PDB file of C-alpha atoms in Angstrom:
ATOM      1  CA  UNK A  28     -19.072 -29.115 -32.959  1.00 67.00           C
ATOM      2  CA  UNK A  29     -18.313 -29.877 -29.322  1.00 81.00           C
ATOM      3  CA  UNK A  30     -18.267 -26.636 -27.107  1.00 90.00           C
ATOM      4  CA  UNK A  31     -15.098 -26.005 -25.162  1.00 97.00           C
ATOM      5  CA  UNK A  32     -15.713 -26.343 -21.456  1.00 98.00           C
ATOM      6  CA  UNK A  33     -13.738 -24.120 -19.167  1.00 98.00           C
ATOM      7  CA  UNK A  34     -13.540 -24.661 -15.413  1.00 98.00           C
ATOM      8  CA  UNK A  35     -13.492 -21.353 -13.463  1.00 98.00           C
ATOM      9  CA  UNK A  36     -12.502 -21.828  -9.864  1.00 97.00           C
ATOM     10  CA  UNK A  37     -15.156 -20.267  -7.752  1.00 95.00           C
ATOM     11  CA  UNK A  38     -14.910 -19.057  -4.160  1.00 92.00           C
ATOM     12  CA  UNK A  39     -17.203 -18.322  -1.148  1.00 89.00           C
ATOM     13  CA  UNK A  40     -18.500 -15.014  -0.591  1.00 85.00           C
ATOM     14  CA  UNK A  41     -21.472 -13.799   1.301  1.00 84.00           C
ATOM     15  CA  UNK A  42     -22.801 -17.287   1.529  1.00 86.00           C
ATOM     16  CA  UNK A  43     -22.542 -17.657  -2.208  1.00 89.00           C
ATOM     17  CA  UNK A  44     -20.088 -19.536  -4.443  1.00 92.00           C
ATOM     18  CA  UNK A  45     -19.129 -17.911  -7.802  1.00 93.00           C
ATOM     19  CA  UNK A  46     -16.696 -15.564  -9.551  1.00 95.00           C
ATOM     20  CA  UNK A  47     -17.058 -11.937 -10.849  1.00 95.00           C
ATOM     21  CA  UNK A  48     -19.320 -12.257 -14.087  1.00 96.00           C
ATOM     22  CA  UNK A  49     -16.557 -10.683 -16.241  1.00 97.00           C
ATOM     23  CA  UNK A  50     -14.782 -13.782 -16.369  1.00 98.00           C
ATOM     24  CA  UNK A  51     -17.468 -15.991 -17.543  1.00 98.00           C
ATOM     25  CA  UNK A  52     -18.910 -13.260 -19.926  1.00 98.00           C
ATOM     26  CA  UNK A  53     -15.458 -13.034 -21.645  1.00 98.00           C
ATOM     27  CA  UNK A  54     -15.313 -16.937 -22.016  1.00 98.00           C
ATOM     28  CA  UNK A  55     -18.921 -17.017 -23.339  1.00 98.00           C
ATOM     29  CA  UNK A  56     -18.124 -14.394 -25.841  1.00 97.00           C
ATOM     30  CA  UNK A  57     -15.162 -16.386 -27.027  1.00 97.00           C
ATOM     31  CA  UNK A  58     -17.341 -19.534 -27.541  1.00 96.00           C
ATOM     32  CA  UNK A  59     -16.600 -21.488 -24.351  1.00 97.00           C
ATOM     33  CA  UNK A  60     -18.956 -22.907 -21.721  1.00 97.00           C
ATOM     34  CA  UNK A  61     -17.902 -21.946 -18.187  1.00 98.00           C
ATOM     35  CA  UNK A  62     -18.520 -24.084 -15.280  1.00 97.00           C
ATOM     36  CA  UNK A  63     -17.732 -22.717 -11.723  1.00 97.00           C
ATOM     37  CA  UNK A  64     -16.357 -25.210  -9.139  1.00 96.00           C
ATOM     38  CA  UNK A  65     -17.058 -25.111  -5.503  1.00 95.00           C
ATOM     39  CA  UNK A  66     -13.897 -24.876  -3.388  1.00 94.00           C
ATOM     40  CA  UNK A  67     -15.591 -26.820  -0.599  1.00 91.00           C
ATOM     41  CA  UNK A  68     -15.777 -29.865  -2.836  1.00 92.00           C
ATOM     42  CA  UNK A  69     -12.876 -32.462  -1.874  1.00 87.00           C
ATOM     43  CA  UNK A  70     -11.958 -34.042  -5.320  1.00 93.00           C
ATOM     44  CA  UNK A  71     -10.694 -31.505  -7.679  1.00 96.00           C
ATOM     45  CA  UNK A  72     -10.047 -34.104 -10.230  1.00 97.00           C
ATOM     46  CA  UNK A  73     -13.703 -34.619 -10.740  1.00 97.00           C
ATOM     47  CA  UNK A  74     -14.102 -31.077 -12.049  1.00 97.00           C
ATOM     48  CA  UNK A  75     -10.787 -30.815 -14.117  1.00 97.00           C
ATOM     49  CA  UNK A  76     -11.255 -34.209 -15.819  1.00 97.00           C
ATOM     50  CA  UNK A  77     -14.534 -32.912 -17.634  1.00 96.00           C
ATOM     51  CA  UNK A  78     -12.897 -29.547 -18.560  1.00 98.00           C
ATOM     52  CA  UNK A  79     -10.819 -28.689 -21.504  1.00 98.00           C
ATOM     53  CA  UNK A  80      -9.015 -25.834 -19.542  1.00 98.00           C
ATOM     54  CA  UNK A  81      -8.816 -24.245 -16.207  1.00 98.00           C
ATOM     55  CA  UNK A  82      -9.068 -20.601 -15.292  1.00 98.00           C
ATOM     56  CA  UNK A  83      -7.908 -19.269 -11.871  1.00 98.00           C
ATOM     57  CA  UNK A  84      -9.469 -15.918 -11.095  1.00 97.00           C
ATOM     58  CA  UNK A  85      -8.575 -13.112  -8.955  1.00 95.00           C
ATOM     59  CA  UNK A  86      -9.323 -12.436  -5.365  1.00 93.00           C
ATOM     60  CA  UNK A  87      -7.687 -12.147  -1.879  1.00 91.00           C
ATOM     61  CA  UNK A  88      -4.256 -12.981  -0.848  1.00 92.00           C
ATOM     62  CA  UNK A  89      -2.596 -16.440  -0.720  1.00 94.00           C
ATOM     63  CA  UNK A  90      -1.649 -17.114   2.897  1.00 93.00           C
ATOM     64  CA  UNK A  91       1.842 -16.153   3.418  1.00 92.00           C
ATOM     65  CA  UNK A  92       2.885 -19.236   5.359  1.00 92.00           C
ATOM     66  CA  UNK A  93       1.890 -21.346   2.239  1.00 94.00           C
ATOM     67  CA  UNK A  94       5.113 -19.970   0.323  1.00 94.00           C
ATOM     68  CA  UNK A  95       7.313 -19.783   3.405  1.00 91.00           C
ATOM     69  CA  UNK A  96       6.710 -16.148   4.641  1.00 88.00           C
ATOM     70  CA  UNK A  97       5.593 -15.419   8.236  1.00 82.00           C
ATOM     71  CA  UNK A  98       3.943 -11.994   7.805  1.00 74.00           C
ATOM     72  CA  UNK A  99       0.526 -11.481   6.466  1.00 71.00           C
ATOM     73  CA  UNK A 100      -0.277  -8.102   5.034  1.00 76.00           C
ATOM     74  CA  UNK A 101      -3.992  -8.538   4.213  1.00 69.00           C
ATOM     75  CA  UNK A 102      -6.748 -10.295   6.337  1.00 66.00           C
ATOM     76  CA  UNK A 103      -8.685 -11.266   3.300  1.00 81.00           C
ATOM     77  CA  UNK A 104      -7.291 -14.966   3.121  1.00 90.00           C
ATOM     78  CA  UNK A 105      -9.399 -17.941   2.435  1.00 93.00           C
ATOM     79  CA  UNK A 106      -7.593 -21.165   3.422  1.00 94.00           C
ATOM     80  CA  UNK A 107     -10.316 -23.343   1.823  1.00 95.00           C
ATOM     81  CA  UNK A 108      -9.786 -21.617  -1.567  1.00 96.00           C
ATOM     82  CA  UNK A 109      -6.080 -21.759  -1.235  1.00 96.00           C
ATOM     83  CA  UNK A 110      -5.969 -25.564  -0.646  1.00 96.00           C
ATOM     84  CA  UNK A 111      -8.583 -26.176  -3.317  1.00 97.00           C
ATOM     85  CA  UNK A 112      -6.675 -23.955  -6.164  1.00 98.00           C
ATOM     86  CA  UNK A 113      -3.278 -25.306  -5.088  1.00 98.00           C
ATOM     87  CA  UNK A 114      -4.510 -28.835  -5.597  1.00 98.00           C
ATOM     88  CA  UNK A 115      -6.211 -27.821  -8.752  1.00 98.00           C
ATOM     89  CA  UNK A 116      -3.160 -26.215 -10.326  1.00 98.00           C
ATOM     90  CA  UNK A 117      -0.933 -29.329  -9.713  1.00 98.00           C
ATOM     91  CA  UNK A 118      -3.587 -31.678 -10.812  1.00 98.00           C
ATOM     92  CA  UNK A 119      -4.416 -29.773 -14.108  1.00 98.00           C
ATOM     93  CA  UNK A 120      -0.657 -28.974 -14.804  1.00 98.00           C
ATOM     94  CA  UNK A 121       0.316 -32.614 -14.443  1.00 98.00           C
ATOM     95  CA  UNK A 122      -2.616 -33.623 -16.681  1.00 97.00           C
ATOM     96  CA  UNK A 123      -1.476 -31.361 -19.416  1.00 97.00           C
ATOM     97  CA  UNK A 124      -4.521 -29.147 -19.269  1.00 98.00           C
ATOM     98  CA  UNK A 125      -4.302 -25.590 -20.466  1.00 98.00           C
ATOM     99  CA  UNK A 126      -4.272 -23.016 -17.624  1.00 98.00           C
ATOM    100  CA  UNK A 127      -4.807 -19.447 -17.454  1.00 98.00           C
ATOM    101  CA  UNK A 128      -4.270 -17.545 -14.210  1.00 98.00           C
ATOM    102  CA  UNK A 129      -5.338 -14.059 -13.530  1.00 98.00           C
ATOM    103  CA  UNK A 130      -3.820 -11.718 -10.819  1.00 96.00           C
ATOM    104  CA  UNK A 131      -4.315 -14.083  -7.692  1.00 96.00           C
ATOM    105  CA  UNK A 132      -4.578 -16.952 -10.040  1.00 98.00           C
ATOM    106  CA  UNK A 133      -1.010 -16.124 -11.508  1.00 98.00           C
ATOM    107  CA  UNK A 134       0.296 -16.141  -7.888  1.00 97.00           C
ATOM    108  CA  UNK A 135      -1.384 -19.365  -7.140  1.00 98.00           C
ATOM    109  CA  UNK A 136       0.051 -21.011 -10.292  1.00 98.00           C
ATOM    110  CA  UNK A 137       3.565 -19.871  -9.156  1.00 98.00           C
ATOM    111  CA  UNK A 138       3.042 -21.091  -5.431  1.00 98.00           C
ATOM    112  CA  UNK A 139       1.549 -24.307  -6.250  1.00 98.00           C
ATOM    113  CA  UNK A 140       4.513 -25.398  -8.585  1.00 98.00           C
ATOM    114  CA  UNK A 141       7.107 -24.148  -6.160  1.00 97.00           C
ATOM    115  CA  UNK A 142       7.578 -20.536  -6.535  1.00 98.00           C
ATOM    116  CA  UNK A 143       7.239 -17.837  -3.942  1.00 97.00           C
ATOM    117  CA  UNK A 144       5.639 -14.343  -3.625  1.00 96.00           C
ATOM    118  CA  UNK A 145       6.292 -10.922  -2.449  1.00 92.00           C
ATOM    119  CA  UNK A 146       3.761 -10.600   0.381  1.00 89.00           C
ATOM    120  CA  UNK A 147       3.297  -6.739  -0.205  1.00 87.00           C
ATOM    121  CA  UNK A 148       4.429  -4.378  -3.261  1.00 86.00           C
ATOM    122  CA  UNK A 149       3.574  -0.849  -3.337  1.00 83.00           C
ATOM    123  CA  UNK A 150       1.889   1.258  -6.006  1.00 77.00           C
ATOM    124  CA  UNK A 151       0.362  -1.506  -7.858  1.00 80.00           C
ATOM    125  CA  UNK A 152      -3.270  -0.910  -6.874  1.00 76.00           C
ATOM    126  CA  UNK A 153      -6.233   0.704  -8.925  1.00 76.00           C
ATOM    127  CA  UNK A 154      -4.374   2.312 -11.714  1.00 86.00           C
ATOM    128  CA  UNK A 155      -2.699   1.477 -14.987  1.00 90.00           C
ATOM    129  CA  UNK A 156       0.819   1.218 -15.933  1.00 92.00           C
ATOM    130  CA  UNK A 157       2.979  -0.140 -18.903  1.00 94.00           C
ATOM    131  CA  UNK A 158       4.703  -3.529 -19.172  1.00 97.00           C
ATOM    132  CA  UNK A 159       7.454  -4.691 -21.124  1.00 98.00           C
ATOM    133  CA  UNK A 160       6.726  -8.012 -23.057  1.00 98.00           C
ATOM    134  CA  UNK A 161       9.152 -10.716 -24.285  1.00 98.00           C
ATOM    135  CA  UNK A 162       8.931 -11.078 -28.040  1.00 97.00           C
ATOM    136  CA  UNK A 163       8.876 -14.875 -28.093  1.00 96.00           C
ATOM    137  CA  UNK A 164       5.871 -15.140 -25.561  1.00 98.00           C
ATOM    138  CA  UNK A 165       2.097 -15.942 -25.777  1.00 97.00           C
ATOM    139  CA  UNK A 166       1.517 -12.484 -24.404  1.00 97.00           C
ATOM    140  CA  UNK A 167       3.277 -10.844 -27.259  1.00 98.00           C
ATOM    141  CA  UNK A 168       1.200 -12.906 -29.674  1.00 97.00           C
ATOM    142  CA  UNK A 169      -1.979 -11.325 -28.119  1.00 98.00           C
ATOM    143  CA  UNK A 170      -0.907  -7.723 -27.890  1.00 98.00           C
ATOM    144  CA  UNK A 171       1.440  -7.748 -30.995  1.00 97.00           C
ATOM    145  CA  UNK A 172       4.016  -5.455 -29.292  1.00 97.00           C
ATOM    146  CA  UNK A 173       6.865  -5.646 -26.760  1.00 97.00           C
ATOM    147  CA  UNK A 174       4.937  -2.821 -24.703  1.00 96.00           C
ATOM    148  CA  UNK A 175       1.362  -2.562 -23.479  1.00 96.00           C
ATOM    149  CA  UNK A 176      -0.524  -0.609 -21.003  1.00 95.00           C
ATOM    150  CA  UNK A 177      -2.495  -2.749 -18.521  1.00 95.00           C
ATOM    151  CA  UNK A 178      -4.540  -2.278 -15.374  1.00 92.00           C
ATOM    152  CA  UNK A 179      -3.273  -3.144 -11.771  1.00 91.00           C
ATOM    153  CA  UNK A 180      -5.083  -4.158  -8.770  1.00 90.00           C
ATOM    154  CA  UNK A 181      -2.613  -6.167  -6.710  1.00 89.00           C
ATOM    155  CA  UNK A 182      -0.409  -5.941  -3.737  1.00 89.00           C
ATOM    156  CA  UNK A 183       1.229  -9.422  -3.979  1.00 91.00           C
ATOM    157  CA  UNK A 184       3.496 -10.550  -6.886  1.00 94.00           C
ATOM    158  CA  UNK A 185       5.674 -13.146  -8.027  1.00 97.00           C
ATOM    159  CA  UNK A 186       9.050 -13.569  -6.549  1.00 96.00           C
ATOM    160  CA  UNK A 187      10.998 -16.788  -7.017  1.00 98.00           C
ATOM    161  CA  UNK A 188       9.414 -18.270 -10.217  1.00 98.00           C
ATOM    162  CA  UNK A 189       8.525 -21.903 -10.370  1.00 98.00           C
ATOM    163  CA  UNK A 190      10.825 -24.330 -12.162  1.00 98.00           C
ATOM    164  CA  UNK A 191       9.616 -24.659 -15.954  1.00 98.00           C
ATOM    165  CA  UNK A 192       8.349 -21.201 -16.283  1.00 98.00           C
ATOM    166  CA  UNK A 193       9.716 -18.070 -17.648  1.00 98.00           C
ATOM    167  CA  UNK A 194       8.961 -14.399 -16.880  1.00 98.00           C
ATOM    168  CA  UNK A 195       7.589 -12.801 -19.867  1.00 98.00           C
ATOM    169  CA  UNK A 196       6.447  -9.432 -18.792  1.00 98.00           C
ATOM    170  CA  UNK A 197       7.605  -6.800 -16.421  1.00 97.00           C
ATOM    171  CA  UNK A 198       6.478  -3.490 -15.000  1.00 94.00           C
ATOM    172  CA  UNK A 199       8.782  -0.432 -15.127  1.00 91.00           C
ATOM    173  CA  UNK A 200       9.731  -1.040 -11.444  1.00 91.00           C
ATOM    174  CA  UNK A 201      10.585  -4.641 -12.004  1.00 93.00           C
ATOM    175  CA  UNK A 202       7.618  -6.484 -10.897  1.00 94.00           C
ATOM    176  CA  UNK A 203       6.662  -9.599 -12.696  1.00 97.00           C
ATOM    177  CA  UNK A 204       3.562  -9.162 -14.757  1.00 97.00           C
ATOM    178  CA  UNK A 205       3.311 -12.492 -16.568  1.00 98.00           C
ATOM    179  CA  UNK A 206       4.575 -15.917 -16.462  1.00 98.00           C
ATOM    180  CA  UNK A 207       4.375 -18.880 -18.855  1.00 98.00           C
ATOM    181  CA  UNK A 208       5.277 -22.354 -18.862  1.00 98.00           C
ATOM    182  CA  UNK A 209       8.050 -23.436 -21.371  1.00 97.00           C
ATOM    183  CA  UNK A 210       5.302 -25.513 -23.328  1.00 97.00           C
ATOM    184  CA  UNK A 211       3.183 -22.479 -23.269  1.00 97.00           C
ATOM    185  CA  UNK A 212       0.229 -24.237 -21.918  1.00 98.00           C
ATOM    186  CA  UNK A 213       0.133 -22.586 -18.490  1.00 98.00           C
ATOM    187  CA  UNK A 214      -0.164 -18.812 -18.565  1.00 98.00           C
ATOM    188  CA  UNK A 215      -0.368 -16.316 -15.666  1.00 98.00           C
ATOM    189  CA  UNK A 216      -1.014 -12.519 -15.936  1.00 98.00           C
ATOM    190  CA  UNK A 217      -0.768 -10.218 -12.967  1.00 96.00           C
ATOM    191  CA  UNK A 218      -3.349  -7.665 -14.501  1.00 97.00           C
ATOM    192  CA  UNK A 219      -6.906  -8.320 -15.182  1.00 97.00           C
ATOM    193  CA  UNK A 220      -7.744  -8.774 -18.920  1.00 97.00           C
ATOM    194  CA  UNK A 221     -11.379  -9.458 -18.200  1.00 98.00           C
ATOM    195  CA  UNK A 222     -11.731  -5.922 -16.895  1.00 96.00           C
ATOM    196  CA  UNK A 223     -10.481  -4.640 -20.178  1.00 97.00           C
ATOM    197  CA  UNK A 224     -12.031  -7.248 -22.504  1.00 97.00           C
ATOM    198  CA  UNK A 225     -14.213  -4.811 -24.508  1.00 97.00           C
ATOM    199  CA  UNK A 226     -11.703  -1.973 -24.817  1.00 95.00           C
ATOM    200  CA  UNK A 227      -8.293  -3.675 -25.225  1.00 97.00           C
ATOM    201  CA  UNK A 228      -7.744  -5.892 -28.250  1.00 97.00           C
ATOM    202  CA  UNK A 229      -4.765  -7.555 -26.530  1.00 97.00           C
ATOM    203  CA  UNK A 230      -6.914  -8.462 -23.460  1.00 98.00           C
ATOM    204  CA  UNK A 231      -9.637  -9.967 -25.748  1.00 98.00           C
ATOM    205  CA  UNK A 232      -7.078 -12.042 -27.656  1.00 98.00           C
ATOM    206  CA  UNK A 233      -5.877 -13.528 -24.165  1.00 98.00           C
ATOM    207  CA  UNK A 234      -9.259 -15.078 -23.700  1.00 98.00           C
ATOM    208  CA  UNK A 235      -9.771 -15.992 -27.432  1.00 98.00           C
ATOM    209  CA  UNK A 236      -6.541 -17.706 -27.608  1.00 98.00           C
ATOM    210  CA  UNK A 237      -7.077 -19.529 -24.434  1.00 98.00           C
ATOM    211  CA  UNK A 238     -10.357 -20.876 -25.590  1.00 98.00           C
ATOM    212  CA  UNK A 239      -9.043 -21.874 -28.869  1.00 97.00           C
ATOM    213  CA  UNK A 240      -6.008 -23.798 -27.563  1.00 97.00           C
ATOM    214  CA  UNK A 241      -8.553 -25.638 -25.020  1.00 97.00           C
ATOM    215  CA  UNK A 242     -10.704 -26.463 -27.770  1.00 92.00           C
ATOM    216  CA  UNK A 243      -8.133 -27.873 -30.097  1.00 82.00           C
ATOM    217  CA  UNK A 244      -7.146 -30.813 -27.759  1.00 64.00           C
TER     218      UNK A 244
END
């Protein structure tokens, strides 16, 4: 049986290209083969064309000017990564690939396809909170409930939602916690399921479902 290949968009850090091991560990445990892209490579289609699905990981801010804001709230910005991932989202989405975006990855999906972000939100770093989930969503399929407790490590968040997407989860203070395309092939979550993969069945199922739908094509 052919193994499912998932492209994980890598980034440069301390003269290395990679991602946190929790992403690839989760994918491997779900039966996939992860490959990591180098954001300095110019032709994103070469990567995406050989992959069954694409995962956009967490990380630093998307530069505010990319989505029409002028003020930058965090100095941790990587323009090379922004450009690569925005192009990768657009190409993968137009090719009908299954896509999972996590934290920054959710934001990149939204910005790449015409949405905007709040450049800075309060009280969403380094804690847990509850989210309300729409019952007709992929996220509901994973958690089996309209309420879930998730981690939170972000200070940017989706604002105007890209056309063709629905908000499927909200925090108690109204921050968008998950979006999905109407065909349910592109999912973005603002929390980090890879960090809770071993202790949350819902977070594990996010990865299991993603690998399964990528492998069914």
